[in-house]
PDB file of C-alpha atoms and ligand atoms in Angstrom:
ATOM      1  CA  UNK A  21      15.180  12.341  -9.981  1.00 37.00           C
ATOM      2  CA  UNK A  22      15.470  15.968  -9.078  1.00 39.00           C
ATOM      3  CA  UNK A  23      13.806  17.133 -12.449  1.00 38.00           C
ATOM      4  CA  UNK A  24      11.238  14.424 -12.093  1.00 39.00           C
ATOM      5  CA  UNK A  25      10.439  15.841  -8.492  1.00 39.00           C
ATOM      6  CA  UNK A  26       9.959  19.455  -9.574  1.00 34.00           C
ATOM      7  CA  UNK A  27       7.324  18.344 -12.255  1.00 36.00           C
ATOM      8  CA  UNK A  28       5.664  16.328  -9.499  1.00 36.00           C
ATOM      9  CA  UNK A  29       5.034  19.482  -7.268  1.00 37.00           C
ATOM     10  CA  UNK A  30       2.294  20.511  -9.870  1.00 42.00           C
ATOM     11  CA  UNK A  31      -0.218  18.345  -8.116  1.00 45.00           C
ATOM     12  CA  UNK A  32       0.344  18.568  -4.613  1.00 46.00           C
ATOM     13  CA  UNK A  33      -2.880  17.111  -3.376  1.00 68.00           C
ATOM     14  CA  UNK A  34      -2.427  13.489  -4.563  1.00 87.00           C
ATOM     15  CA  UNK A  35       1.097  12.147  -3.397  1.00 95.00           C
ATOM     16  CA  UNK A  36      -0.237   9.775  -1.039  1.00 97.00           C
ATOM     17  CA  UNK A  37       1.630   6.903   1.627  1.00 98.00           C
ATOM     18  CA  UNK A  38      -0.764   4.247   2.716  1.00 98.00           C
ATOM     19  CA  UNK A  39       0.478   2.643   5.969  1.00 98.00           C
ATOM     20  CA  UNK A  40      -0.829  -0.333   7.592  1.00 96.00           C
ATOM     21  CA  UNK A  41      -0.025  -3.728   9.122  1.00 95.00           C
ATOM     22  CA  UNK A  42      -0.392  -6.886   6.734  1.00 96.00           C
ATOM     23  CA  UNK A  43      -4.256  -7.505   5.865  1.00 94.00           C
ATOM     24  CA  UNK A  44      -5.297  -4.226   6.971  1.00 96.00           C
ATOM     25  CA  UNK A  45      -6.767  -3.673   3.487  1.00 95.00           C
ATOM     26  CA  UNK A  46      -3.838  -1.061   1.907  1.00 96.00           C
ATOM     27  CA  UNK A  47      -4.003  -2.465  -1.821  1.00 95.00           C
ATOM     28  CA  UNK A  48      -7.753  -2.511  -1.820  1.00 95.00           C
ATOM     29  CA  UNK A  49      -7.931   0.878  -0.605  1.00 96.00           C
ATOM     30  CA  UNK A  50      -4.881   1.844  -2.583  1.00 96.00           C
ATOM     31  CA  UNK A  51      -6.372   0.615  -6.022  1.00 94.00           C
ATOM     32  CA  UNK A  52      -9.690   2.299  -5.415  1.00 94.00           C
ATOM     33  CA  UNK A  53      -7.609   5.728  -4.768  1.00 94.00           C
ATOM     34  CA  UNK A  54      -5.671   5.071  -7.668  1.00 94.00           C
ATOM     35  CA  UNK A  55      -8.929   4.748  -9.718  1.00 93.00           C
ATOM     36  CA  UNK A  56     -10.695   7.568  -8.827  1.00 92.00           C
ATOM     37  CA  UNK A  57      -8.071   9.937  -9.108  1.00 92.00           C
ATOM     38  CA  UNK A  58      -6.105   8.614 -12.140  1.00 93.00           C
ATOM     39  CA  UNK A  59      -2.883   8.292 -10.416  1.00 95.00           C
ATOM     40  CA  UNK A  60      -0.829   5.255 -10.572  1.00 96.00           C
ATOM     41  CA  UNK A  61      -0.809   2.443  -7.567  1.00 96.00           C
ATOM     42  CA  UNK A  62       2.792   1.633  -6.608  1.00 97.00           C
ATOM     43  CA  UNK A  63       2.836  -1.291  -4.249  1.00 96.00           C
ATOM     44  CA  UNK A  64       6.415  -2.502  -3.647  1.00 97.00           C
ATOM     45  CA  UNK A  65       5.078  -5.700  -2.973  1.00 95.00           C
ATOM     46  CA  UNK A  66       3.371  -6.120  -6.363  1.00 94.00           C
ATOM     47  CA  UNK A  67       6.503  -4.848  -7.979  1.00 95.00           C
ATOM     48  CA  UNK A  68       8.669  -7.426  -6.136  1.00 95.00           C
ATOM     49  CA  UNK A  69       6.077 -10.402  -6.971  1.00 94.00           C
ATOM     50  CA  UNK A  70       6.579  -9.136 -10.654  1.00 93.00           C
ATOM     51  CA  UNK A  71      10.154  -9.783 -10.580  1.00 93.00           C
ATOM     52  CA  UNK A  72       9.908 -13.001  -8.393  1.00 94.00           C
ATOM     53  CA  UNK A  73       7.698 -14.098 -11.288  1.00 93.00           C
ATOM     54  CA  UNK A  74       9.970 -13.010 -13.982  1.00 94.00           C
ATOM     55  CA  UNK A  75      12.998 -14.605 -12.365  1.00 95.00           C
ATOM     56  CA  UNK A  76      14.856 -11.449 -12.488  1.00 94.00           C
ATOM     57  CA  UNK A  77      18.289 -11.213 -10.437  1.00 92.00           C
ATOM     58  CA  UNK A  78      16.260  -8.758  -8.190  1.00 92.00           C
ATOM     59  CA  UNK A  79      13.159 -11.170  -8.018  1.00 93.00           C
ATOM     60  CA  UNK A  80      15.445 -14.182  -7.197  1.00 94.00           C
ATOM     61  CA  UNK A  81      17.367 -12.070  -4.553  1.00 92.00           C
ATOM     62  CA  UNK A  82      14.210 -11.074  -3.066  1.00 95.00           C
ATOM     63  CA  UNK A  83      12.318 -14.345  -3.007  1.00 95.00           C
ATOM     64  CA  UNK A  84      13.360 -15.950  -0.066  1.00 95.00           C
ATOM     65  CA  UNK A  85      13.056 -13.079   2.411  1.00 96.00           C
ATOM     66  CA  UNK A  86       9.306 -12.526   0.600  1.00 95.00           C
ATOM     67  CA  UNK A  87       8.354 -16.120   1.534  1.00 94.00           C
ATOM     68  CA  UNK A  88       9.333 -15.963   4.892  1.00 94.00           C
ATOM     69  CA  UNK A  89       7.711 -12.659   5.743  1.00 94.00           C
ATOM     70  CA  UNK A  90      10.738 -10.916   6.248  1.00 96.00           C
ATOM     71  CA  UNK A  91      11.967  -7.289   4.821  1.00 96.00           C
ATOM     72  CA  UNK A  92      13.932  -7.773   1.522  1.00 97.00           C
ATOM     73  CA  UNK A  93      16.954  -5.130   2.008  1.00 96.00           C
ATOM     74  CA  UNK A  94      16.354  -1.457   2.029  1.00 96.00           C
ATOM     75  CA  UNK A  95      18.964  -0.659  -1.071  1.00 94.00           C
ATOM     76  CA  UNK A  96      17.451  -3.165  -3.398  1.00 93.00           C
ATOM     77  CA  UNK A  97      13.765  -1.602  -2.548  1.00 96.00           C
ATOM     78  CA  UNK A  98      14.781   1.853  -2.088  1.00 94.00           C
ATOM     79  CA  UNK A  99      16.311   1.849  -5.863  1.00 92.00           C
ATOM     80  CA  UNK A 100      13.282   0.068  -7.187  1.00 93.00           C
ATOM     81  CA  UNK A 101      10.746   2.858  -5.805  1.00 94.00           C
ATOM     82  CA  UNK A 102      13.072   5.401  -6.879  1.00 92.00           C
ATOM     83  CA  UNK A 103      13.206   4.147 -10.490  1.00 92.00           C
ATOM     84  CA  UNK A 104       9.237   3.888 -10.415  1.00 94.00           C
ATOM     85  CA  UNK A 105       8.616   7.236  -9.221  1.00 94.00           C
ATOM     86  CA  UNK A 106      10.861   8.783 -11.922  1.00 92.00           C
ATOM     87  CA  UNK A 107       8.112   7.320 -14.462  1.00 94.00           C
ATOM     88  CA  UNK A 108       6.272   9.968 -16.419  1.00 94.00           C
ATOM     89  CA  UNK A 109       3.000   8.765 -15.027  1.00 93.00           C
ATOM     90  CA  UNK A 110       3.854   9.501 -11.574  1.00 94.00           C
ATOM     91  CA  UNK A 111       4.388  13.140 -12.496  1.00 89.00           C
ATOM     92  CA  UNK A 112       0.479  13.842 -11.492  1.00 87.00           C
ATOM     93  CA  UNK A 113       0.788  11.799  -8.551  1.00 94.00           C
ATOM     94  CA  UNK A 114       0.916   8.400  -6.956  1.00 96.00           C
ATOM     95  CA  UNK A 115      -0.070   5.887  -4.235  1.00 97.00           C
ATOM     96  CA  UNK A 116       2.663   4.294  -2.407  1.00 98.00           C
ATOM     97  CA  UNK A 117       1.530   1.217  -0.719  1.00 97.00           C
ATOM     98  CA  UNK A 118       3.965  -0.846   1.175  1.00 96.00           C
ATOM     99  CA  UNK A 119       6.696   1.939   1.386  1.00 98.00           C
ATOM    100  CA  UNK A 120       8.305   3.072   2.932  1.00 98.00           C
ATOM    101  CA  UNK A 121       8.170   0.699   5.770  1.00 97.00           C
ATOM    102  CA  UNK A 122      11.724   0.975   7.245  1.00 98.00           C
ATOM    103  CA  UNK A 123      12.933   4.443   8.769  1.00 97.00           C
ATOM    104  CA  UNK A 124      16.076   3.880   6.568  1.00 97.00           C
ATOM    105  CA  UNK A 125      13.657   3.760   3.254  1.00 98.00           C
ATOM    106  CA  UNK A 126      11.390   6.985   4.934  1.00 97.00           C
ATOM    107  CA  UNK A 127      14.745   8.842   5.174  1.00 96.00           C
ATOM    108  CA  UNK A 128      15.555   7.949   1.473  1.00 95.00           C
ATOM    109  CA  UNK A 129      12.369   9.351   0.324  1.00 95.00           C
ATOM    110  CA  UNK A 130      12.736  12.486   2.047  1.00 94.00           C
ATOM    111  CA  UNK A 131      16.422  12.756   1.148  1.00 93.00           C
ATOM    112  CA  UNK A 132      15.723  12.276  -2.488  1.00 92.00           C
ATOM    113  CA  UNK A 133      13.274  15.366  -2.087  1.00 91.00           C
ATOM    114  CA  UNK A 134      10.069  13.750  -3.017  1.00 92.00           C
ATOM    115  CA  UNK A 135       7.072  15.415  -1.897  1.00 91.00           C
ATOM    116  CA  UNK A 136       4.281  13.642  -0.031  1.00 95.00           C
ATOM    117  CA  UNK A 137       1.198  15.637   0.546  1.00 94.00           C
ATOM    118  CA  UNK A 138      -0.672  12.804   2.833  1.00 96.00           C
ATOM    119  CA  UNK A 139       0.531   9.807   5.257  1.00 97.00           C
ATOM    120  CA  UNK A 140      -2.477   7.549   6.224  1.00 97.00           C
ATOM    121  CA  UNK A 141      -2.388   5.148   8.897  1.00 97.00           C
ATOM    122  CA  UNK A 142      -4.929   2.516   8.276  1.00 97.00           C
ATOM    123  CA  UNK A 143      -5.520   1.182  11.973  1.00 96.00           C
ATOM    124  CA  UNK A 144      -6.826  -2.203  12.471  1.00 95.00           C
ATOM    125  CA  UNK A 145      -6.798  -4.726  14.974  1.00 91.00           C
ATOM    126  CA  UNK A 146      -4.386  -7.786  14.239  1.00 90.00           C
ATOM    127  CA  UNK A 147      -6.691 -10.411  14.921  1.00 92.00           C
ATOM    128  CA  UNK A 148      -8.943  -8.896  12.051  1.00 93.00           C
ATOM    129  CA  UNK A 149      -6.031  -8.459   9.554  1.00 92.00           C
ATOM    130  CA  UNK A 150      -5.595 -12.229  10.345  1.00 92.00           C
ATOM    131  CA  UNK A 151      -8.759 -13.292   9.427  1.00 92.00           C
ATOM    132  CA  UNK A 152      -8.355 -10.958   6.021  1.00 94.00           C
ATOM    133  CA  UNK A 153      -5.482 -12.648   5.215  1.00 94.00           C
ATOM    134  CA  UNK A 154      -6.252 -16.054   5.927  1.00 91.00           C
ATOM    135  CA  UNK A 155      -9.162 -15.728   3.240  1.00 93.00           C
ATOM    136  CA  UNK A 156      -7.379 -13.646   0.697  1.00 95.00           C
ATOM    137  CA  UNK A 157      -7.261 -15.110  -2.872  1.00 96.00           C
ATOM    138  CA  UNK A 158      -5.322 -13.207  -5.788  1.00 95.00           C
ATOM    139  CA  UNK A 159      -5.063 -12.798  -9.412  1.00 94.00           C
ATOM    140  CA  UNK A 160      -1.214 -12.769  -9.960  1.00 91.00           C
ATOM    141  CA  UNK A 161      -1.157 -10.901 -12.982  1.00 90.00           C
ATOM    142  CA  UNK A 162      -2.910  -7.885 -12.196  1.00 89.00           C
ATOM    143  CA  UNK A 163      -2.902  -7.957  -8.375  1.00 87.00           C
ATOM    144  CA  UNK A 164      -6.714  -7.949  -8.059  1.00 91.00           C
ATOM    145  CA  UNK A 165      -7.439  -9.361  -4.796  1.00 93.00           C
ATOM    146  CA  UNK A 166     -10.532 -11.070  -3.404  1.00 94.00           C
ATOM    147  CA  UNK A 167     -11.682 -12.778  -0.121  1.00 94.00           C
ATOM    148  CA  UNK A 168     -13.619 -16.035  -0.092  1.00 94.00           C
ATOM    149  CA  UNK A 169     -16.136 -14.559   2.300  1.00 93.00           C
ATOM    150  CA  UNK A 170     -15.708 -10.703   2.725  1.00 92.00           C
ATOM    151  CA  UNK A 171     -15.081 -10.228  -1.302  1.00 92.00           C
ATOM    152  CA  UNK A 172     -15.810 -13.358  -2.911  1.00 96.00           C
ATOM    153  CA  UNK A 173     -15.140 -13.259  -6.756  1.00 97.00           C
ATOM    154  CA  UNK A 174     -18.356 -14.102  -8.933  1.00 97.00           C
ATOM    155  CA  UNK A 175     -17.231 -17.954  -9.996  1.00 97.00           C
ATOM    156  CA  UNK A 176     -15.245 -19.729  -6.998  1.00 96.00           C
ATOM    157  CA  UNK A 177     -11.786 -19.425  -7.805  1.00 97.00           C
ATOM    158  CA  UNK A 178     -11.832 -17.089 -10.903  1.00 98.00           C
ATOM    159  CA  UNK A 179     -10.610 -14.055 -11.470  1.00 97.00           C
ATOM    160  CA  UNK A 180     -13.723 -11.428 -12.558  1.00 97.00           C
ATOM    161  CA  UNK A 181     -12.139  -9.982 -15.314  1.00 96.00           C
ATOM    162  CA  UNK A 182      -9.882 -12.490 -17.109  1.00 97.00           C
ATOM    163  CA  UNK A 183     -11.567 -15.902 -15.622  1.00 97.00           C
ATOM    164  CA  UNK A 184      -7.987 -16.809 -14.799  1.00 97.00           C
ATOM    165  CA  UNK A 185      -7.096 -18.912 -11.739  1.00 97.00           C
ATOM    166  CA  UNK A 186      -6.843 -16.941  -8.289  1.00 97.00           C
ATOM    167  CA  UNK A 187      -4.060 -18.040  -6.038  1.00 96.00           C
ATOM    168  CA  UNK A 188      -3.154 -17.888  -2.305  1.00 94.00           C
ATOM    169  CA  UNK A 189      -0.283 -15.908  -1.984  1.00 93.00           C
ATOM    170  CA  UNK A 190       2.955 -17.844  -0.692  1.00 90.00           C
ATOM    171  CA  UNK A 191       3.299 -15.737   2.294  1.00 92.00           C
ATOM    172  CA  UNK A 192      -0.086 -16.011   3.441  1.00 92.00           C
ATOM    173  CA  UNK A 193       0.938 -19.113   5.294  1.00 90.00           C
ATOM    174  CA  UNK A 194       0.486 -18.842   9.187  1.00 87.00           C
ATOM    175  CA  UNK A 195       4.199 -18.811   9.743  1.00 90.00           C
ATOM    176  CA  UNK A 196       4.951 -16.224   7.700  1.00 92.00           C
ATOM    177  CA  UNK A 197       2.056 -13.847   8.383  1.00 92.00           C
ATOM    178  CA  UNK A 198       3.199 -14.129  12.010  1.00 91.00           C
ATOM    179  CA  UNK A 199       6.723 -12.858  11.103  1.00 94.00           C
ATOM    180  CA  UNK A 200       5.053 -10.105   9.019  1.00 95.00           C
ATOM    181  CA  UNK A 201       3.032  -8.920  11.768  1.00 95.00           C
ATOM    182  CA  UNK A 202       6.289  -9.107  14.197  1.00 96.00           C
ATOM    183  CA  UNK A 203       8.082  -6.922  11.377  1.00 96.00           C
ATOM    184  CA  UNK A 204       5.547  -4.537  11.117  1.00 96.00           C
ATOM    185  CA  UNK A 205       5.410  -3.777  14.871  1.00 96.00           C
ATOM    186  CA  UNK A 206       9.240  -3.793  14.927  1.00 97.00           C
ATOM    187  CA  UNK A 207      10.394  -1.985  11.811  1.00 97.00           C
ATOM    188  CA  UNK A 208       7.415   0.004  10.214  1.00 97.00           C
ATOM    189  CA  UNK A 209       5.907   1.476  13.534  1.00 97.00           C
ATOM    190  CA  UNK A 210       8.849   3.633  14.129  1.00 97.00           C
ATOM    191  CA  UNK A 211       8.136   5.056  10.229  1.00 98.00           C
ATOM    192  CA  UNK A 212       4.563   6.192  11.227  1.00 97.00           C
ATOM    193  CA  UNK A 213       5.725   7.684  14.383  1.00 97.00           C
ATOM    194  CA  UNK A 214       8.711   9.438  12.161  1.00 97.00           C
ATOM    195  CA  UNK A 215       5.972  11.044   9.991  1.00 97.00           C
ATOM    196  CA  UNK A 216       3.695  11.722  12.746  1.00 96.00           C
ATOM    197  CA  UNK A 217       6.085  13.901  14.758  1.00 96.00           C
ATOM    198  CA  UNK A 218       7.306  15.756  11.317  1.00 95.00           C
ATOM    199  CA  UNK A 219       3.813  16.717  10.530  1.00 94.00           C
ATOM    200  CA  UNK A 220       3.644  17.764  13.976  1.00 94.00           C
ATOM    201  CA  UNK A 221       6.556  20.063  13.349  1.00 93.00           C
ATOM    202  CA  UNK A 222       4.720  22.460  11.125  1.00 83.00           C
ATOM    203  CA  UNK A 223       7.250  21.737   8.507  1.00 91.00           C
ATOM    204  CA  UNK A 224       5.996  23.495   5.264  1.00 91.00           C
ATOM    205  CA  UNK A 225       7.727  20.494   3.448  1.00 91.00           C
ATOM    206  CA  UNK A 226       6.191  17.870   5.755  1.00 94.00           C
ATOM    207  CA  UNK A 227       2.858  15.690   4.677  1.00 95.00           C
ATOM    208  CA  UNK A 228       0.007  15.984   6.630  1.00 94.00           C
ATOM    209  CA  UNK A 229      -0.482  12.518   8.835  1.00 96.00           C
ATOM    210  CA  UNK A 230      -3.614  10.956   9.778  1.00 96.00           C
ATOM    211  CA  UNK A 231      -4.839   7.732  11.085  1.00 97.00           C
ATOM    212  CA  UNK A 232      -8.133   6.317  10.128  1.00 96.00           C
ATOM    213  CA  UNK A 233     -10.102   2.922  11.281  1.00 97.00           C
ATOM    214  CA  UNK A 234      -9.664   0.208   8.444  1.00 97.00           C
ATOM    215  CA  UNK A 235     -12.478  -1.525  10.230  1.00 97.00           C
ATOM    216  CA  UNK A 236     -15.896  -2.047   8.470  1.00 95.00           C
ATOM    217  CA  UNK A 237     -16.347  -2.811   4.950  1.00 95.00           C
ATOM    218  CA  UNK A 238     -14.157  -1.955   2.236  1.00 94.00           C
ATOM    219  CA  UNK A 239     -16.866   0.899   1.037  1.00 95.00           C
ATOM    220  CA  UNK A 240     -17.064   2.248   4.540  1.00 97.00           C
ATOM    221  CA  UNK A 241     -13.238   2.467   4.693  1.00 97.00           C
ATOM    222  CA  UNK A 242     -13.248   3.881   1.178  1.00 96.00           C
ATOM    223  CA  UNK A 243     -15.505   6.465   2.343  1.00 96.00           C
ATOM    224  CA  UNK A 244     -13.481   7.448   5.320  1.00 96.00           C
ATOM    225  CA  UNK A 245     -10.367   8.003   2.754  1.00 96.00           C
ATOM    226  CA  UNK A 246     -12.121   9.767   0.373  1.00 94.00           C
ATOM    227  CA  UNK A 247     -13.697  12.507   3.376  1.00 93.00           C
ATOM    228  CA  UNK A 248     -10.124  12.438   4.398  1.00 92.00           C
ATOM    229  CA  UNK A 249      -9.044  13.460   1.147  1.00 90.00           C
ATOM    230  CA  UNK A 250     -11.702  16.029   0.267  1.00 81.00           C
ATOM    231  CA  UNK A 251     -13.978  14.139  -2.006  1.00 62.00           C
ATOM    232  CA  UNK A 252     -17.085  14.137   0.417  1.00 43.00           C
ATOM    233  CA  UNK A 253     -19.889  14.075  -2.154  1.00 44.00           C
ATOM    234  CA  UNK A 254     -18.092  11.026  -3.871  1.00 45.00           C
ATOM    235  CA  UNK A 255     -17.527   9.571  -0.529  1.00 43.00           C
ATOM    236  CA  UNK A 256     -21.377   9.695   0.326  1.00 43.00           C
ATOM    237  CA  UNK A 257     -21.987   7.949  -3.082  1.00 42.00           C
ATOM    238  CA  UNK A 258     -19.394   5.419  -2.357  1.00 43.00           C
ATOM    239  CA  UNK A 259     -20.912   4.650   1.009  1.00 41.00           C
ATOM    240  CA  UNK A 260     -24.288   4.432  -0.154  1.00 38.00           C
ATOM    241  CA  UNK A 261     -23.124   1.868  -3.031  1.00 38.00           C
ATOM    242  CA  UNK A 262     -23.464  -2.181  -2.744  1.00 33.00           C
ATOM    243  CA  UNK A 263     -20.185  -3.821  -1.150  1.00 32.00           C
ATOM    244  CA  UNK A 264     -17.475  -4.777  -3.604  1.00 31.00           C
TER     245      UNK A 264
HETATM  246  P1  LIG B  22       3.009  -6.530   0.559  1.00 79.24           P
HETATM  247  O1  LIG B  22       2.606  -6.828  -0.751  1.00 79.24           O
HETATM  248  O2  LIG B  22       3.179  -5.530   0.648  1.00 79.24           O
HETATM  249  O3  LIG B  22       2.341  -7.156   2.139  1.00 79.24           O
HETATM  250  P2  LIG B  22       1.681  -6.471   3.357  1.00 79.24           P
HETATM  251  O4  LIG B  22       2.302  -5.562   3.828  1.00 79.24           O
HETATM  252  O5  LIG B  22       1.969  -7.884   4.139  1.00 79.24           O
HETATM  253  O6  LIG B  22       0.218  -6.200   2.808  1.00 79.24           O
HETATM  254  P3  LIG B  22      -0.636  -7.190   2.336  1.00 79.24           P
HETATM  255  O7  LIG B  22      -0.839  -7.031   0.663  1.00 79.24           O
HETATM  256  O8  LIG B  22      -0.940  -8.346   2.876  1.00 79.24           O
HETATM  257  O9  LIG B  22      -1.933  -6.606   2.730  1.00 79.24           O
HETATM  258  P4  LIG B  22      -2.749  -5.540   2.129  1.00 79.24           P
HETATM  259  O10 LIG B  22      -2.886  -4.203   3.441  1.00 79.24           O
HETATM  260  O11 LIG B  22      -2.471  -4.823   1.355  1.00 79.24           O
HETATM  261  O12 LIG B  22      -4.346  -6.036   2.256  1.00 79.24           O
HETATM  262  P5  LIG B  22      -5.363  -6.641   1.327  1.00 79.24           P
HETATM  263  O13 LIG B  22      -5.986  -5.056   0.643  1.00 79.24           O
HETATM  264  O14 LIG B  22      -4.714  -7.159   0.226  1.00 79.24           O
HETATM  265  O15 LIG B  22       4.393  -7.181   0.759  1.00 79.24           O
HETATM  266  C1  LIG B  22       4.906  -8.655   0.907  1.00 79.24           C
HETATM  267  C2  LIG B  22       6.317  -8.651   1.083  1.00 79.24           C
HETATM  268  O16 LIG B  22       7.132  -7.727   0.010  1.00 79.24           O
HETATM  269  C3  LIG B  22       6.842  -8.170   2.570  1.00 79.24           C
HETATM  270  O17 LIG B  22       6.704  -9.392   3.386  1.00 79.24           O
HETATM  271  C4  LIG B  22       8.484  -8.183   2.457  1.00 79.24           C
HETATM  272  O18 LIG B  22       8.995  -9.095   1.948  1.00 79.24           O
HETATM  273  C5  LIG B  22       8.391  -7.315   0.620  1.00 79.24           C
HETATM  274  N1  LIG B  22       8.359  -5.903   0.646  1.00 79.24           N
HETATM  275  C6  LIG B  22       7.134  -5.145   0.151  1.00 79.24           C
HETATM  276  N2  LIG B  22       7.534  -3.812   0.385  1.00 79.24           N
HETATM  277  C7  LIG B  22       8.861  -3.839   1.103  1.00 79.24           C
HETATM  278  C8  LIG B  22       9.611  -2.644   1.782  1.00 79.24           C
HETATM  279  N3  LIG B  22       9.056  -1.495   1.083  1.00 79.24           N
HETATM  280  N4  LIG B  22      10.601  -2.992   2.159  1.00 79.24           N
HETATM  281  C9  LIG B  22      11.246  -4.272   2.231  1.00 79.24           C
HETATM  282  N5  LIG B  22      10.297  -5.229   1.980  1.00 79.24           N
HETATM  283  C10 LIG B  22       9.528  -4.639   1.474  1.00 79.24           C
HETATM  284  O19 LIG B  22      -6.453  -7.327   1.859  1.00 79.24           O
HETATM  285  C11 LIG B  22      -6.334  -8.299   2.621  1.00 79.24           C
HETATM  286  C12 LIG B  22      -7.770  -9.347   2.406  1.00 79.24           C
HETATM  287  O20 LIG B  22      -8.723  -8.561   3.027  1.00 79.24           O
HETATM  288  C13 LIG B  22      -8.075  -9.311   0.990  1.00 79.24           C
HETATM  289  O21 LIG B  22      -8.673 -10.851   0.520  1.00 79.24           O
HETATM  290  C14 LIG B  22      -9.422  -8.290   0.987  1.00 79.24           C
HETATM  291  O22 LIG B  22     -10.154  -8.862  -0.194  1.00 79.24           O
HETATM  292  C15 LIG B  22      -9.759  -8.612   2.354  1.00 79.24           C
HETATM  293  N6  LIG B  22      -9.972  -6.730   2.761  1.00 79.24           N
HETATM  294  C16 LIG B  22      -9.667  -5.849   2.280  1.00 79.24           C
HETATM  295  N7  LIG B  22     -10.402  -4.829   3.073  1.00 79.24           N
HETATM  296  C17 LIG B  22     -11.431  -5.440   3.889  1.00 79.24           C
HETATM  297  C18 LIG B  22     -12.563  -4.753   4.324  1.00 79.24           C
HETATM  298  N8  LIG B  22     -12.612  -3.517   4.902  1.00 79.24           N
HETATM  299  N9  LIG B  22     -13.207  -5.684   4.860  1.00 79.24           N
HETATM  300  C19 LIG B  22     -13.079  -7.003   5.119  1.00 79.24           C
HETATM  301  N10 LIG B  22     -12.364  -7.978   4.212  1.00 79.24           N
HETATM  302  C20 LIG B  22     -11.341  -6.600   3.608  1.00 79.24           C
END
């Protein structure tokens, strides 16, 4: 991990963490940024769901927690992320979506010497997040995400690229969503405070922390993010393109 970390400092601008409540649009924005900057999208939710689908020991251990909307134990997720960030494709940057979401995970990332450039909090009213989750449909194999009203697929119920069936996530039930929101308030909001305070200390190793609104269309949120990340021309083009 240490050797990989040294290589990862070559491009200091593209090690980004997105933090937000469930349904705020982390994955929607993370996949766009990953494509724009040609860096990998590292989503712990996606890594865990793949393990569940494949029936690996990790997947079997994680499944119950995920279906109930609870946190998968820290040691399991930390090991998963350490392994993923050590891959060669993460050397020039990455977008972490859904990690860290406990202070133990944030401390583990710091202790491993992983440099972060930006920690960006996407801020959204809970009622709006619930509305987004209730209409979400996903293509399990790719992680592509749709919404029945806000971002419908070209053909109802089918993935735009493969034509395969879209499904509703098993943790998008009313009860699991309520648990996920509560877990976010209790365990992930302290992570936001951790980065906000570290960033304010003017430590040269600290990531820059920003909070932006996740309200509005996906294009509007993407434009805010790109502006923040220094691509103002690109953000104007994105803002004026049709909603996706
Ligand atoms: P994870 O997959 O990370 O779920 P989450 O954090 O609950 O976030 P979501 O994927 O639900 O929402 P999102 O913010 O990505 O929104 P999206 O872009 O899809 O984690 C799942 C589970 O795995 C956890 O509960 C836990 O059990 C486990 N886990 C994962 N990481 C862990 C960790 N680090 N430690 C321990 N356990 C962990 O958008 C939502 C919907 O809104 C979509 O339909 C989308 O099309 C739509 N939409 C997006 N943006 C907009 C917009 N601007 N306007 C209108 N609609 C929009």
